[in-house]
Short mmCIF file of C-alpha atoms in Angstrom, two decimals:
data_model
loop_
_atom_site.label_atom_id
_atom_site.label_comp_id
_atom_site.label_asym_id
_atom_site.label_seq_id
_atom_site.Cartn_x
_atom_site.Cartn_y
_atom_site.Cartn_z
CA UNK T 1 206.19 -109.15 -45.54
CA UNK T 2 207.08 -105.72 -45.50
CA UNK T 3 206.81 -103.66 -41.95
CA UNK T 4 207.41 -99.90 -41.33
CA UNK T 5 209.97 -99.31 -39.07
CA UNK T 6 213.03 -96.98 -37.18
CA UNK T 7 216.83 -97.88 -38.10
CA UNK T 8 219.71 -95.81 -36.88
CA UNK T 9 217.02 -92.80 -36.87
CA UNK T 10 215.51 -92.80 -39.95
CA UNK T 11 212.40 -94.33 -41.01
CA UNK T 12 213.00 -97.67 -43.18
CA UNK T 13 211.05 -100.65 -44.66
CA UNK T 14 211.63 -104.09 -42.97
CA UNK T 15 211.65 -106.93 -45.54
CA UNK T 16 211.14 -110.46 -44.63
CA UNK T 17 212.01 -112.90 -46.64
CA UNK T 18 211.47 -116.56 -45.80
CA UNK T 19 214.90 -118.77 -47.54
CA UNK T 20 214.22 -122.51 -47.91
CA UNK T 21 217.80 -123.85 -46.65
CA UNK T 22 218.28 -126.86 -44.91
CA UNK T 23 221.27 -128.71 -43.30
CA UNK T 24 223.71 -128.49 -46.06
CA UNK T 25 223.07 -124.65 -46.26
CA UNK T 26 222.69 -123.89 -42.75
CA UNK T 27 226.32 -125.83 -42.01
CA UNK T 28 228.01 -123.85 -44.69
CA UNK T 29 226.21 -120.31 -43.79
CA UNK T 30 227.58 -121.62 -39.81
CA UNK T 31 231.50 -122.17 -41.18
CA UNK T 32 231.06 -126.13 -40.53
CA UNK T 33 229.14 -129.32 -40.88
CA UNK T 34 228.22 -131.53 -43.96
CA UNK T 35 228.08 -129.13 -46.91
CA UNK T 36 227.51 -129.98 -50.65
CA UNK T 37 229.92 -133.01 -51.73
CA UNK T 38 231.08 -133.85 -48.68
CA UNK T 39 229.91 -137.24 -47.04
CA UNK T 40 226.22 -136.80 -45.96
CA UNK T 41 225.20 -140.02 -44.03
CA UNK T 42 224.24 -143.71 -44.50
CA UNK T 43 221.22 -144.25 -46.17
CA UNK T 44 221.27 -140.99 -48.18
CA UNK T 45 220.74 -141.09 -51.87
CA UNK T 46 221.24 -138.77 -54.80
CA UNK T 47 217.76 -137.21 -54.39
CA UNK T 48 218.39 -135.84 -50.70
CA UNK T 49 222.22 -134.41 -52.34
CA UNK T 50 220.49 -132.95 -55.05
CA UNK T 51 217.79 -131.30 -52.27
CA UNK T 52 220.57 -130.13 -50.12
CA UNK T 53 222.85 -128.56 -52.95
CA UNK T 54 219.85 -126.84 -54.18
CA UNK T 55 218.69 -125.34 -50.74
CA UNK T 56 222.76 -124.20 -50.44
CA UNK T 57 223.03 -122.47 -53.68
CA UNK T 58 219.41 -120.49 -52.68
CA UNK T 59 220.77 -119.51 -49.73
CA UNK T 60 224.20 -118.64 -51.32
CA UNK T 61 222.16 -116.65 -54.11
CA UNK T 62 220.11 -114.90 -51.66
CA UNK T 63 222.81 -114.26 -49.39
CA UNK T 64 225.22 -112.72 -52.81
CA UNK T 65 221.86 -111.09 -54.16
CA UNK T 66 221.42 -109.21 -50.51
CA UNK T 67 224.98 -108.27 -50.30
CA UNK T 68 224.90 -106.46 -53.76
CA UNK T 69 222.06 -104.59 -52.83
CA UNK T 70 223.56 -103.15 -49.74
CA UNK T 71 226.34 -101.80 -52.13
CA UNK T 72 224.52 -100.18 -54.85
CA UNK T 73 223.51 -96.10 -54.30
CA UNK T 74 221.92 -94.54 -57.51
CA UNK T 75 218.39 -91.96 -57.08
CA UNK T 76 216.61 -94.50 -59.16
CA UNK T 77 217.29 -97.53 -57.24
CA UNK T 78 216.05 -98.75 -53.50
CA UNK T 79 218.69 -98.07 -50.94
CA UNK T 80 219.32 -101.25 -48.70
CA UNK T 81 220.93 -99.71 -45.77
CA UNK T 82 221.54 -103.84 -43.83
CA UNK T 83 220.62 -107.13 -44.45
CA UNK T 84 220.39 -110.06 -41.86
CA UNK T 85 219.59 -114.03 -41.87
CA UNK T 86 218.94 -116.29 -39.22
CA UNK T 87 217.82 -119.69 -39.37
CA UNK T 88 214.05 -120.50 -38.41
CA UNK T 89 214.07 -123.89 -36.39
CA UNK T 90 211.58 -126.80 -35.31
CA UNK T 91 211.88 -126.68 -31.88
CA UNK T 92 211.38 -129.70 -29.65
CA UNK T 93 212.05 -128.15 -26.20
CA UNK T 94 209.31 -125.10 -25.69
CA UNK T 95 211.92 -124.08 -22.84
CA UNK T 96 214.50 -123.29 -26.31
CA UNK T 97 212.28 -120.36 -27.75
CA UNK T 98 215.23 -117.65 -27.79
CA UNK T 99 216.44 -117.10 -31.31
CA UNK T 100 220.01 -118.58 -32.85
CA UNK T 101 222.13 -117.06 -34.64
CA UNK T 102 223.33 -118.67 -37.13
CA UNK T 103 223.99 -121.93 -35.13
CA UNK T 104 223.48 -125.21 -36.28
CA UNK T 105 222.68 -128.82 -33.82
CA UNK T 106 222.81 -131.91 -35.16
CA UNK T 107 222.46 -134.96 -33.33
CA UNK T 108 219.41 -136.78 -31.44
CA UNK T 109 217.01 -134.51 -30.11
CA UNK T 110 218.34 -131.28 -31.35
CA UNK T 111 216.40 -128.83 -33.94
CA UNK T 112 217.94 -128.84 -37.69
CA UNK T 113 217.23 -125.51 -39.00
CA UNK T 114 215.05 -126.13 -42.67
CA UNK T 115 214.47 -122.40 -43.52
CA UNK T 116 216.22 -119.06 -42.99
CA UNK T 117 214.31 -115.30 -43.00
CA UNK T 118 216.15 -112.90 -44.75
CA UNK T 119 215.60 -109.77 -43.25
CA UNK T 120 216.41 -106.43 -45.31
CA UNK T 121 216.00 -102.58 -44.09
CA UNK T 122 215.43 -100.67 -46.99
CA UNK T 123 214.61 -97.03 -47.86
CA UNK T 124 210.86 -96.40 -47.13
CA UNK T 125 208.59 -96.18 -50.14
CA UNK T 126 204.96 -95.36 -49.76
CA UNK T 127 203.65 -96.67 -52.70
CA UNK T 128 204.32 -98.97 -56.19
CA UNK T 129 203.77 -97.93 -59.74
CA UNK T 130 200.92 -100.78 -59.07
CA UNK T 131 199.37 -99.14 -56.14
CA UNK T 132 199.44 -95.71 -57.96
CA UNK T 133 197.79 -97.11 -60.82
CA UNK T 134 195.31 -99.27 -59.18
CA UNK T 135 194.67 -95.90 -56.90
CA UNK T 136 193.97 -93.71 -59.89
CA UNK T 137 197.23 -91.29 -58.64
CA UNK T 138 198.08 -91.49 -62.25
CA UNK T 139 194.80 -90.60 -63.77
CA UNK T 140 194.28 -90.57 -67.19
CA UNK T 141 197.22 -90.14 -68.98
CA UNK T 142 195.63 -89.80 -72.20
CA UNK T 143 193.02 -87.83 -71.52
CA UNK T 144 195.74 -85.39 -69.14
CA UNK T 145 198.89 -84.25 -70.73
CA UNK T 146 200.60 -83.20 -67.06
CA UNK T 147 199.57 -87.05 -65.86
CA UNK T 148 201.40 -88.05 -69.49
CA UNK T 149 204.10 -86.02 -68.57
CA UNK T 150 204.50 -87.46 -65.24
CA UNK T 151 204.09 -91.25 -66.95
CA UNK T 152 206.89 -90.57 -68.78
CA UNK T 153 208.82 -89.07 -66.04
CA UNK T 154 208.70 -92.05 -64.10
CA UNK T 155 209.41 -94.24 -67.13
CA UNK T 156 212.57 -92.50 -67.71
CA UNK T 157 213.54 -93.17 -63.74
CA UNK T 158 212.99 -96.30 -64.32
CA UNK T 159 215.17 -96.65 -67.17
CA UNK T 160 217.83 -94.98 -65.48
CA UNK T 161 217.75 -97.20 -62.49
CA UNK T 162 218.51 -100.03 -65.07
CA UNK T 163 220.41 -98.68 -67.06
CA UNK T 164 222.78 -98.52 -64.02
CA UNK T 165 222.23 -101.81 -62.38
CA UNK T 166 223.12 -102.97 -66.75
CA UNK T 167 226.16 -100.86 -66.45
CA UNK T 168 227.34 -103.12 -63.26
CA UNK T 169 226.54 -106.32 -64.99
CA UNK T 170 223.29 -106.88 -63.05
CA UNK T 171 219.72 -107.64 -63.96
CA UNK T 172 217.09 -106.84 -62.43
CA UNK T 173 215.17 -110.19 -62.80
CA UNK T 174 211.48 -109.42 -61.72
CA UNK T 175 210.80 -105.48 -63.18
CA UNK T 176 206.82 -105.27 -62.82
CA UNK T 177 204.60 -102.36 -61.54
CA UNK T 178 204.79 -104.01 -58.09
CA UNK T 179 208.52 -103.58 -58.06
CA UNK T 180 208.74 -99.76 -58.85
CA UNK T 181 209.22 -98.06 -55.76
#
């Protein structure tokens, strides 16, 4: 989900993201706890070791994926001012409503956190190459050499943006006319 919003006085996107984690991922995100290869219970088979080093490295990705992000400044690329992630328990107790940070309970009776949200306050764009397309904003562009033009100017920001994120050693991974800001 993306929401408009106000951070540090300018106008931004909010981005929420929804992380499967579980234990494994929310004890090593925490500092502590059971994380991958280290003893995770009686009864406990390969299957639920193989679940809980997959939800870590998701998390981990996410988490290394965000971070980059928040480093990157180009013209042709989405500025992400902050990111944030905090775990999304099961609560029990209605009385425990009030969001944790990044705190893990294990134990009888407590909540085990299963997902995180990734939140991520980005530079506000109004519209995708999608939307502008689907809109008509574009037009015609072979009917309209100024909406050609302006095709190709776009095309060419958009190989610039990659061409830079190439330059650092990253890929994009998911380049589509939704994803052009």
């Amino acid at each position: 989900k993306v929401f408009a919003g106000v951070w540090r006085g300018m106008d931004v996107a909010l981005k929420t993201v929804v992380v499967p984690g579980g234990a494994a991922a929310a004890a090593a995100v925490a500092g502590g706890g059971a994380g991958v290869g280290q003893g995770g219970g009686e009864g406990q088979g390969a299957g639920a070791t193989k679940k809980r080093a997959a939800g870590l490295h998701t998390l981990e990705r996410v988490i290394q994926e965000a971070a980059i992000c928040t480093s990157l400044s180009h013209p042709n690329i989405v500025a992400t001012y902050h990111f944030d992630i905090k775990p999304m328990t099961a609560k029990e107790d209605p009385a425990q409503q009030h969001a944790q940070s990044l705190s893990v309970q294990h134990g009888e009776g407590s909540s085990a956190t299963t997902d995180y949200k990734l939140y991520l306050v980005q530079e506000l764009c109004y519209m995708s190459l999608e939307q502008a397309m689907d809109k008509g904003v574009l037009g015609d562009p072979a009917a309209d050499a100024r909406q050609y033009a302006e095709l190709l100017w776009i095309l060419a920001d958009v190989a610039a943006g990659l061409r830079f994120l190439h330059a650092k050693g990253i890929v994009h991974g998911d380049l589509k006319p939704d994803n052009v800001l």
